[in-house]
């Protein structure tokens, strides 16, 4: 392979890092790919690190040791986070989104790549360096958001089903109480989905009573695993008696009246 200019190497290194957040990549990988000495690659990485940090787009960490290298930690400037949350509030406050029962239609938001990718960076930032092994969610609307969080944390996504499937093999099934309706519901997870003694976080699109999050905690206990955090896109503050108390969110809904007026704001984490 012909020698590349520094500009070309910097572009290639940046692309590889951005596509593999939280993954340790050895200098040999870059050296072999770009046909350059490790010392040269190290100088290129300094440039990449300085630019990413200056623009608050993330950081590049050096991992020492034989299996070491560098890894990219995605990030977003605080002002940018606040603007995203404010814009999301404005979008969700549209009266046309209120459906019978004073619910807010969010399906299009949850499947909008531009919105969900940014929300994933924000929620992942709360759990960096927490030793997360898995991101857990419940089918189906929360899957895109949970996927983005898992991608940014560099871990696997585990999706809990509402009922068991033959294709899942042996499963663990539990009943839990819905925090919003108070009804008994079921969730199921294949025994092959995660390793015992894992640290997990739960990511979902919406929280009302917290029953699903509590159910996830109980389900993970069956795997001798621990739920160490909960991240929510939209938190319904109208429900004051939640089954869980420790969680982070992006925006909060305070009320939806009979005239379709939605009162919401960025969560307290952006104040």
PDB file of C-alpha atoms in Angstrom:
ATOM      1  CA  UNK A   1       0.000   0.000   0.000  1.00  0.00           C
ATOM      2  CA  UNK A   2       1.269   3.457  -0.840  1.00  0.00           C
ATOM      3  CA  UNK A   3       2.157   5.906   1.887  1.00  0.00           C
ATOM      4  CA  UNK A   4      -0.680   8.161   2.953  1.00  0.00           C
ATOM      5  CA  UNK A   5      -0.418  11.800   3.915  1.00  0.00           C
ATOM      6  CA  UNK A   6      -0.981  12.831   7.521  1.00  0.00           C
ATOM      7  CA  UNK A   7      -4.342  14.346   6.616  1.00  0.00           C
ATOM      8  CA  UNK A   8      -5.444  11.064   5.061  1.00  0.00           C
ATOM      9  CA  UNK A   9      -4.304   9.046   8.076  1.00  0.00           C
ATOM     10  CA  UNK A  10      -6.083  11.390  10.484  1.00  0.00           C
ATOM     11  CA  UNK A  11      -9.314  11.016   8.511  1.00  0.00           C
ATOM     12  CA  UNK A  12      -9.016   7.216   8.517  1.00  0.00           C
ATOM     13  CA  UNK A  13      -8.207   7.022  12.240  1.00  0.00           C
ATOM     14  CA  UNK A  14     -11.106   9.325  13.097  1.00  0.00           C
ATOM     15  CA  UNK A  15     -13.551   7.267  11.039  1.00  0.00           C
ATOM     16  CA  UNK A  16     -12.462   4.005  12.662  1.00  0.00           C
ATOM     17  CA  UNK A  17     -12.735   5.454  16.166  1.00  0.00           C
ATOM     18  CA  UNK A  18     -16.166   7.006  15.581  1.00  0.00           C
ATOM     19  CA  UNK A  19     -17.490   3.717  14.214  1.00  0.00           C
ATOM     20  CA  UNK A  20     -16.178   1.754  17.207  1.00  0.00           C
ATOM     21  CA  UNK A  21     -16.910   3.719  20.398  1.00  0.00           C
ATOM     22  CA  UNK A  22     -15.611   2.224  23.633  1.00  0.00           C
ATOM     23  CA  UNK A  23     -13.679  -0.464  21.758  1.00  0.00           C
ATOM     24  CA  UNK A  24      -9.955  -0.763  22.431  1.00  0.00           C
ATOM     25  CA  UNK A  25      -8.037  -0.657  19.149  1.00  0.00           C
ATOM     26  CA  UNK A  26      -4.339  -1.480  19.164  1.00  0.00           C
ATOM     27  CA  UNK A  27      -1.817   0.752  17.446  1.00  0.00           C
ATOM     28  CA  UNK A  28      -0.772  -2.229  15.325  1.00  0.00           C
ATOM     29  CA  UNK A  29      -4.211  -2.156  13.700  1.00  0.00           C
ATOM     30  CA  UNK A  30      -3.687   1.407  12.517  1.00  0.00           C
ATOM     31  CA  UNK A  31      -0.036   0.806  11.666  1.00  0.00           C
ATOM     32  CA  UNK A  32      -0.803  -2.190   9.447  1.00  0.00           C
ATOM     33  CA  UNK A  33      -3.827  -0.594   7.814  1.00  0.00           C
ATOM     34  CA  UNK A  34      -2.183   2.744   7.079  1.00  0.00           C
ATOM     35  CA  UNK A  35       1.333   1.454   6.384  1.00  0.00           C
ATOM     36  CA  UNK A  36       2.932   3.757   8.930  1.00  0.00           C
ATOM     37  CA  UNK A  37       5.199   3.382  11.944  1.00  0.00           C
ATOM     38  CA  UNK A  38       3.656   3.308  15.424  1.00  0.00           C
ATOM     39  CA  UNK A  39       5.440   6.533  16.314  1.00  0.00           C
ATOM     40  CA  UNK A  40       3.827   8.228  13.326  1.00  0.00           C
ATOM     41  CA  UNK A  41       0.403   6.822  14.239  1.00  0.00           C
ATOM     42  CA  UNK A  42       0.847   8.107  17.804  1.00  0.00           C
ATOM     43  CA  UNK A  43       1.439  11.609  16.473  1.00  0.00           C
ATOM     44  CA  UNK A  44      -1.688  11.329  14.315  1.00  0.00           C
ATOM     45  CA  UNK A  45      -3.732  10.221  17.317  1.00  0.00           C
ATOM     46  CA  UNK A  46      -2.634  13.310  19.253  1.00  0.00           C
ATOM     47  CA  UNK A  47      -4.161  15.464  16.507  1.00  0.00           C
ATOM     48  CA  UNK A  48      -7.392  13.450  16.502  1.00  0.00           C
ATOM     49  CA  UNK A  49      -7.639  13.632  20.296  1.00  0.00           C
ATOM     50  CA  UNK A  50      -7.087  17.388  20.416  1.00  0.00           C
ATOM     51  CA  UNK A  51      -9.686  18.149  17.740  1.00  0.00           C
ATOM     52  CA  UNK A  52     -12.384  15.861  19.172  1.00  0.00           C
ATOM     53  CA  UNK A  53     -11.931  17.247  22.673  1.00  0.00           C
ATOM     54  CA  UNK A  54     -11.806  20.849  21.459  1.00  0.00           C
ATOM     55  CA  UNK A  55     -15.131  20.389  19.669  1.00  0.00           C
ATOM     56  CA  UNK A  56     -16.628  18.466  22.654  1.00  0.00           C
ATOM     57  CA  UNK A  57     -17.319  15.525  20.363  1.00  0.00           C
ATOM     58  CA  UNK A  58     -15.682  12.991  22.657  1.00  0.00           C
ATOM     59  CA  UNK A  59     -12.348  11.880  24.012  1.00  0.00           C
ATOM     60  CA  UNK A  60      -9.645   9.409  23.030  1.00  0.00           C
ATOM     61  CA  UNK A  61      -8.266   7.404  25.943  1.00  0.00           C
ATOM     62  CA  UNK A  62      -4.996   5.491  25.970  1.00  0.00           C
ATOM     63  CA  UNK A  63      -5.084   1.976  27.408  1.00  0.00           C
ATOM     64  CA  UNK A  64      -1.711   0.762  28.677  1.00  0.00           C
ATOM     65  CA  UNK A  65      -0.440  -2.811  28.630  1.00  0.00           C
ATOM     66  CA  UNK A  66       0.192  -5.590  26.146  1.00  0.00           C
ATOM     67  CA  UNK A  67      -3.459  -5.656  25.094  1.00  0.00           C
ATOM     68  CA  UNK A  68      -3.716  -1.886  25.184  1.00  0.00           C
ATOM     69  CA  UNK A  69      -4.338   0.713  22.554  1.00  0.00           C
ATOM     70  CA  UNK A  70      -6.790   3.583  22.307  1.00  0.00           C
ATOM     71  CA  UNK A  71     -10.553   3.901  22.537  1.00  0.00           C
ATOM     72  CA  UNK A  72     -13.008   6.629  21.666  1.00  0.00           C
ATOM     73  CA  UNK A  73     -15.555   7.801  24.249  1.00  0.00           C
ATOM     74  CA  UNK A  74     -18.482   9.583  22.609  1.00  0.00           C
ATOM     75  CA  UNK A  75     -19.667  12.818  24.185  1.00  0.00           C
ATOM     76  CA  UNK A  76     -21.674  15.956  23.587  1.00  0.00           C
ATOM     77  CA  UNK A  77     -21.202  19.495  24.882  1.00  0.00           C
ATOM     78  CA  UNK A  78     -23.475  20.439  27.797  1.00  0.00           C
ATOM     79  CA  UNK A  79     -25.042  23.294  25.850  1.00  0.00           C
ATOM     80  CA  UNK A  80     -25.726  20.938  22.971  1.00  0.00           C
ATOM     81  CA  UNK A  81     -27.398  18.483  25.351  1.00  0.00           C
ATOM     82  CA  UNK A  82     -29.632  21.222  26.727  1.00  0.00           C
ATOM     83  CA  UNK A  83     -30.574  22.364  23.232  1.00  0.00           C
ATOM     84  CA  UNK A  84     -31.403  18.808  22.193  1.00  0.00           C
ATOM     85  CA  UNK A  85     -33.647  18.340  25.241  1.00  0.00           C
ATOM     86  CA  UNK A  86     -35.362  21.694  24.640  1.00  0.00           C
ATOM     87  CA  UNK A  87     -35.938  20.917  20.965  1.00  0.00           C
ATOM     88  CA  UNK A  88     -37.356  17.512  21.894  1.00  0.00           C
ATOM     89  CA  UNK A  89     -39.748  19.156  24.363  1.00  0.00           C
ATOM     90  CA  UNK A  90     -40.941  21.534  21.670  1.00  0.00           C
ATOM     91  CA  UNK A  91     -41.455  18.650  19.257  1.00  0.00           C
ATOM     92  CA  UNK A  92     -43.383  16.510  21.747  1.00  0.00           C
ATOM     93  CA  UNK A  93     -45.491  19.428  23.007  1.00  0.00           C
ATOM     94  CA  UNK A  94     -47.316  19.692  19.689  1.00  0.00           C
ATOM     95  CA  UNK A  95     -51.045  19.279  20.397  1.00  0.00           C
ATOM     96  CA  UNK A  96     -51.427  17.055  17.347  1.00  0.00           C
ATOM     97  CA  UNK A  97     -49.389  14.398  19.177  1.00  0.00           C
ATOM     98  CA  UNK A  98     -51.936  13.992  21.970  1.00  0.00           C
ATOM     99  CA  UNK A  99     -54.063  10.891  21.391  1.00  0.00           C
ATOM    100  CA  UNK A 100     -57.183   9.701  23.273  1.00  0.00           C
ATOM    101  CA  UNK A 101     -56.409   9.023  26.911  1.00  0.00           C
ATOM    102  CA  UNK A 102     -54.014  12.000  27.005  1.00  0.00           C
ATOM    103  CA  UNK A 103     -51.138   9.901  25.738  1.00  0.00           C
ATOM    104  CA  UNK A 104     -48.419  11.408  23.545  1.00  0.00           C
ATOM    105  CA  UNK A 105     -47.545   9.805  20.224  1.00  0.00           C
ATOM    106  CA  UNK A 106     -43.780   9.150  20.194  1.00  0.00           C
ATOM    107  CA  UNK A 107     -43.366   6.239  17.769  1.00  0.00           C
ATOM    108  CA  UNK A 108     -42.016   8.395  14.943  1.00  0.00           C
ATOM    109  CA  UNK A 109     -39.504   9.944  17.354  1.00  0.00           C
ATOM    110  CA  UNK A 110     -38.284   6.547  18.521  1.00  0.00           C
ATOM    111  CA  UNK A 111     -37.579   5.462  14.950  1.00  0.00           C
ATOM    112  CA  UNK A 112     -35.965   8.706  13.797  1.00  0.00           C
ATOM    113  CA  UNK A 113     -32.224   7.905  13.438  1.00  0.00           C
ATOM    114  CA  UNK A 114     -31.093  11.522  13.795  1.00  0.00           C
ATOM    115  CA  UNK A 115     -32.960  12.033  17.066  1.00  0.00           C
ATOM    116  CA  UNK A 116     -32.296   8.639  18.603  1.00  0.00           C
ATOM    117  CA  UNK A 117     -28.577   8.623  17.791  1.00  0.00           C
ATOM    118  CA  UNK A 118     -28.132  11.882  19.704  1.00  0.00           C
ATOM    119  CA  UNK A 119     -30.327  10.703  22.569  1.00  0.00           C
ATOM    120  CA  UNK A 120     -28.192   7.564  22.720  1.00  0.00           C
ATOM    121  CA  UNK A 121     -25.021   9.611  23.172  1.00  0.00           C
ATOM    122  CA  UNK A 122     -26.648  11.608  25.978  1.00  0.00           C
ATOM    123  CA  UNK A 123     -27.958   8.604  27.902  1.00  0.00           C
ATOM    124  CA  UNK A 124     -24.734   6.644  27.399  1.00  0.00           C
ATOM    125  CA  UNK A 125     -22.780   9.523  28.953  1.00  0.00           C
ATOM    126  CA  UNK A 126     -24.461   8.835  32.309  1.00  0.00           C
ATOM    127  CA  UNK A 127     -23.081   5.295  32.377  1.00  0.00           C
ATOM    128  CA  UNK A 128     -19.534   5.668  31.048  1.00  0.00           C
ATOM    129  CA  UNK A 129     -16.913   3.968  33.240  1.00  0.00           C
ATOM    130  CA  UNK A 130     -19.599   2.114  35.218  1.00  0.00           C
ATOM    131  CA  UNK A 131     -18.438  -1.304  34.065  1.00  0.00           C
ATOM    132  CA  UNK A 132     -21.644  -2.008  32.139  1.00  0.00           C
ATOM    133  CA  UNK A 133     -21.776  -5.485  30.594  1.00  0.00           C
ATOM    134  CA  UNK A 134     -25.177  -5.299  28.873  1.00  0.00           C
ATOM    135  CA  UNK A 135     -27.844  -2.808  27.894  1.00  0.00           C
ATOM    136  CA  UNK A 136     -31.303  -4.281  28.489  1.00  0.00           C
ATOM    137  CA  UNK A 137     -34.610  -3.128  27.023  1.00  0.00           C
ATOM    138  CA  UNK A 138     -38.112  -4.466  26.416  1.00  0.00           C
ATOM    139  CA  UNK A 139     -39.539  -4.961  22.933  1.00  0.00           C
ATOM    140  CA  UNK A 140     -40.301  -2.966  20.864  1.00  0.00           C
ATOM    141  CA  UNK A 141     -40.276   0.860  20.799  1.00  0.00           C
ATOM    142  CA  UNK A 142     -37.305   1.185  23.127  1.00  0.00           C
ATOM    143  CA  UNK A 143     -35.056  -1.013  20.983  1.00  0.00           C
ATOM    144  CA  UNK A 144     -33.585   1.706  18.681  1.00  0.00           C
ATOM    145  CA  UNK A 145     -32.686   3.926  21.645  1.00  0.00           C
ATOM    146  CA  UNK A 146     -31.231   1.025  23.627  1.00  0.00           C
ATOM    147  CA  UNK A 147     -29.222  -0.032  20.574  1.00  0.00           C
ATOM    148  CA  UNK A 148     -27.657   3.426  20.306  1.00  0.00           C
ATOM    149  CA  UNK A 149     -26.773   3.414  24.003  1.00  0.00           C
ATOM    150  CA  UNK A 150     -25.251  -0.065  23.698  1.00  0.00           C
ATOM    151  CA  UNK A 151     -23.272   1.030  20.643  1.00  0.00           C
ATOM    152  CA  UNK A 152     -21.859   4.064  22.449  1.00  0.00           C
ATOM    153  CA  UNK A 153     -20.935   1.969  25.479  1.00  0.00           C
ATOM    154  CA  UNK A 154     -19.431  -0.760  23.312  1.00  0.00           C
ATOM    155  CA  UNK A 155     -21.537  -3.529  24.856  1.00  0.00           C
ATOM    156  CA  UNK A 156     -24.201  -5.982  23.755  1.00  0.00           C
ATOM    157  CA  UNK A 157     -27.923  -5.225  23.651  1.00  0.00           C
ATOM    158  CA  UNK A 158     -30.345  -7.681  25.268  1.00  0.00           C
ATOM    159  CA  UNK A 159     -34.041  -7.465  24.389  1.00  0.00           C
ATOM    160  CA  UNK A 160     -36.607  -8.829  26.830  1.00  0.00           C
ATOM    161  CA  UNK A 161     -39.782 -10.204  25.258  1.00  0.00           C
ATOM    162  CA  UNK A 162     -43.357  -9.882  26.451  1.00  0.00           C
ATOM    163  CA  UNK A 163     -43.809 -13.621  25.901  1.00  0.00           C
ATOM    164  CA  UNK A 164     -41.521 -16.558  25.213  1.00  0.00           C
ATOM    165  CA  UNK A 165     -40.691 -17.785  21.704  1.00  0.00           C
ATOM    166  CA  UNK A 166     -39.746 -21.303  20.647  1.00  0.00           C
ATOM    167  CA  UNK A 167     -36.722 -19.919  18.803  1.00  0.00           C
ATOM    168  CA  UNK A 168     -35.341 -18.496  22.061  1.00  0.00           C
ATOM    169  CA  UNK A 169     -34.746 -21.927  23.570  1.00  0.00           C
ATOM    170  CA  UNK A 170     -34.945 -22.278  27.342  1.00  0.00           C
ATOM    171  CA  UNK A 171     -36.226 -19.056  28.906  1.00  0.00           C
ATOM    172  CA  UNK A 172     -36.785 -17.419  32.263  1.00  0.00           C
ATOM    173  CA  UNK A 173     -40.299 -16.012  32.637  1.00  0.00           C
ATOM    174  CA  UNK A 174     -41.566 -13.764  35.406  1.00  0.00           C
ATOM    175  CA  UNK A 175     -44.747 -11.877  36.189  1.00  0.00           C
ATOM    176  CA  UNK A 176     -44.615  -8.221  37.127  1.00  0.00           C
ATOM    177  CA  UNK A 177     -47.086  -5.485  37.984  1.00  0.00           C
ATOM    178  CA  UNK A 178     -47.501  -2.710  35.429  1.00  0.00           C
ATOM    179  CA  UNK A 179     -46.864   0.619  37.110  1.00  0.00           C
ATOM    180  CA  UNK A 180     -49.384   2.415  34.890  1.00  0.00           C
ATOM    181  CA  UNK A 181     -52.305  -0.023  34.779  1.00  0.00           C
ATOM    182  CA  UNK A 182     -51.667  -2.123  37.887  1.00  0.00           C
ATOM    183  CA  UNK A 183     -52.240  -5.289  35.867  1.00  0.00           C
ATOM    184  CA  UNK A 184     -50.118  -8.424  36.001  1.00  0.00           C
ATOM    185  CA  UNK A 185     -47.960  -8.821  32.902  1.00  0.00           C
ATOM    186  CA  UNK A 186     -45.213 -11.188  31.814  1.00  0.00           C
ATOM    187  CA  UNK A 187     -41.676 -10.790  30.542  1.00  0.00           C
ATOM    188  CA  UNK A 188     -39.363 -13.447  29.161  1.00  0.00           C
ATOM    189  CA  UNK A 189     -35.632 -13.729  28.504  1.00  0.00           C
ATOM    190  CA  UNK A 190     -33.620 -16.546  26.972  1.00  0.00           C
ATOM    191  CA  UNK A 191     -31.109 -18.178  29.309  1.00  0.00           C
ATOM    192  CA  UNK A 192     -28.506 -17.726  26.566  1.00  0.00           C
ATOM    193  CA  UNK A 193     -28.959 -13.944  26.486  1.00  0.00           C
ATOM    194  CA  UNK A 194     -26.497 -12.900  29.152  1.00  0.00           C
ATOM    195  CA  UNK A 195     -23.811 -14.238  31.435  1.00  0.00           C
ATOM    196  CA  UNK A 196     -24.441 -14.641  35.169  1.00  0.00           C
ATOM    197  CA  UNK A 197     -23.088 -11.959  37.504  1.00  0.00           C
ATOM    198  CA  UNK A 198     -23.374  -9.242  34.857  1.00  0.00           C
ATOM    199  CA  UNK A 199     -23.865  -5.523  35.399  1.00  0.00           C
ATOM    200  CA  UNK A 200     -26.731  -4.186  33.306  1.00  0.00           C
ATOM    201  CA  UNK A 201     -28.543  -0.946  32.595  1.00  0.00           C
ATOM    202  CA  UNK A 202     -32.156  -0.662  31.472  1.00  0.00           C
ATOM    203  CA  UNK A 203     -33.024   1.766  28.658  1.00  0.00           C
ATOM    204  CA  UNK A 204     -36.580   2.581  27.580  1.00  0.00           C
ATOM    205  CA  UNK A 205     -38.524   5.221  25.701  1.00  0.00           C
ATOM    206  CA  UNK A 206     -41.056   6.142  28.381  1.00  0.00           C
ATOM    207  CA  UNK A 207     -41.597   5.744  32.109  1.00  0.00           C
ATOM    208  CA  UNK A 208     -44.877   6.219  33.901  1.00  0.00           C
ATOM    209  CA  UNK A 209     -45.099   4.067  37.012  1.00  0.00           C
ATOM    210  CA  UNK A 210     -41.778   2.257  36.728  1.00  0.00           C
ATOM    211  CA  UNK A 211     -43.328  -1.213  36.771  1.00  0.00           C
ATOM    212  CA  UNK A 212     -41.337  -2.419  33.771  1.00  0.00           C
ATOM    213  CA  UNK A 213     -38.055  -1.232  35.288  1.00  0.00           C
ATOM    214  CA  UNK A 214     -38.914  -3.008  38.544  1.00  0.00           C
ATOM    215  CA  UNK A 215     -39.745  -6.144  36.560  1.00  0.00           C
ATOM    216  CA  UNK A 216     -36.371  -5.970  34.800  1.00  0.00           C
ATOM    217  CA  UNK A 217     -34.663  -5.816  38.194  1.00  0.00           C
ATOM    218  CA  UNK A 218     -36.477  -8.967  39.306  1.00  0.00           C
ATOM    219  CA  UNK A 219     -35.741 -10.717  36.008  1.00  0.00           C
ATOM    220  CA  UNK A 220     -32.024  -9.954  36.225  1.00  0.00           C
ATOM    221  CA  UNK A 221     -31.974 -11.356  39.749  1.00  0.00           C
ATOM    222  CA  UNK A 222     -32.915 -14.703  38.200  1.00  0.00           C
ATOM    223  CA  UNK A 223     -29.661 -14.500  36.232  1.00  0.00           C
ATOM    224  CA  UNK A 224     -27.670 -13.536  39.344  1.00  0.00           C
ATOM    225  CA  UNK A 225     -27.115 -10.211  37.619  1.00  0.00           C
ATOM    226  CA  UNK A 226     -27.482  -6.629  38.767  1.00  0.00           C
ATOM    227  CA  UNK A 227     -29.304  -3.599  37.408  1.00  0.00           C
ATOM    228  CA  UNK A 228     -26.929  -0.692  38.035  1.00  0.00           C
ATOM    229  CA  UNK A 229     -28.783   2.057  36.189  1.00  0.00           C
ATOM    230  CA  UNK A 230     -31.916   3.124  34.331  1.00  0.00           C
ATOM    231  CA  UNK A 231     -32.089   5.581  31.431  1.00  0.00           C
ATOM    232  CA  UNK A 232     -35.353   6.952  30.032  1.00  0.00           C
ATOM    233  CA  UNK A 233     -36.052   9.281  27.122  1.00  0.00           C
ATOM    234  CA  UNK A 234     -39.393  10.639  28.402  1.00  0.00           C
ATOM    235  CA  UNK A 235     -40.301  10.613  32.107  1.00  0.00           C
ATOM    236  CA  UNK A 236     -43.960  11.121  33.032  1.00  0.00           C
ATOM    237  CA  UNK A 237     -43.915  13.207  36.208  1.00  0.00           C
ATOM    238  CA  UNK A 238     -47.715  13.028  36.522  1.00  0.00           C
ATOM    239  CA  UNK A 239     -47.181   9.634  38.109  1.00  0.00           C
ATOM    240  CA  UNK A 240     -45.772  10.539  41.519  1.00  0.00           C
ATOM    241  CA  UNK A 241     -45.648   7.023  42.987  1.00  0.00           C
ATOM    242  CA  UNK A 242     -43.016   5.239  40.955  1.00  0.00           C
ATOM    243  CA  UNK A 243     -41.777   1.737  41.688  1.00  0.00           C
ATOM    244  CA  UNK A 244     -38.185   2.868  41.080  1.00  0.00           C
ATOM    245  CA  UNK A 245     -36.523   6.065  42.226  1.00  0.00           C
ATOM    246  CA  UNK A 246     -32.992   5.984  40.823  1.00  0.00           C
ATOM    247  CA  UNK A 247     -32.968   6.766  37.098  1.00  0.00           C
ATOM    248  CA  UNK A 248     -31.950   9.394  34.556  1.00  0.00           C
ATOM    249  CA  UNK A 249     -34.057  10.909  31.795  1.00  0.00           C
ATOM    250  CA  UNK A 250     -33.803  13.399  28.948  1.00  0.00           C
ATOM    251  CA  UNK A 251     -37.167  15.187  29.179  1.00  0.00           C
ATOM    252  CA  UNK A 252     -40.044  15.297  31.667  1.00  0.00           C
ATOM    253  CA  UNK A 253     -43.787  15.530  31.086  1.00  0.00           C
ATOM    254  CA  UNK A 254     -45.493  17.407  33.907  1.00  0.00           C
ATOM    255  CA  UNK A 255     -49.060  17.384  32.614  1.00  0.00           C
ATOM    256  CA  UNK A 256     -51.356  16.855  29.636  1.00  0.00           C
ATOM    257  CA  UNK A 257     -54.742  18.558  30.009  1.00  0.00           C
ATOM    258  CA  UNK A 258     -58.064  17.814  28.330  1.00  0.00           C
ATOM    259  CA  UNK A 259     -57.420  20.527  25.745  1.00  0.00           C
ATOM    260  CA  UNK A 260     -54.254  18.826  24.516  1.00  0.00           C
ATOM    261  CA  UNK A 261     -51.860  21.256  26.153  1.00  0.00           C
ATOM    262  CA  UNK A 262     -48.628  19.488  27.074  1.00  0.00           C
ATOM    263  CA  UNK A 263     -46.420  20.880  29.813  1.00  0.00           C
ATOM    264  CA  UNK A 264     -42.917  19.470  29.670  1.00  0.00           C
ATOM    265  CA  UNK A 265     -39.305  20.490  30.141  1.00  0.00           C
ATOM    266  CA  UNK A 266     -35.745  19.140  29.954  1.00  0.00           C
ATOM    267  CA  UNK A 267     -34.988  16.865  32.893  1.00  0.00           C
ATOM    268  CA  UNK A 268     -33.260  18.096  36.035  1.00  0.00           C
ATOM    269  CA  UNK A 269     -29.961  16.686  34.770  1.00  0.00           C
ATOM    270  CA  UNK A 270     -29.679  19.586  32.314  1.00  0.00           C
ATOM    271  CA  UNK A 271     -30.448  22.403  34.728  1.00  0.00           C
TER     272      UNK A 271
END
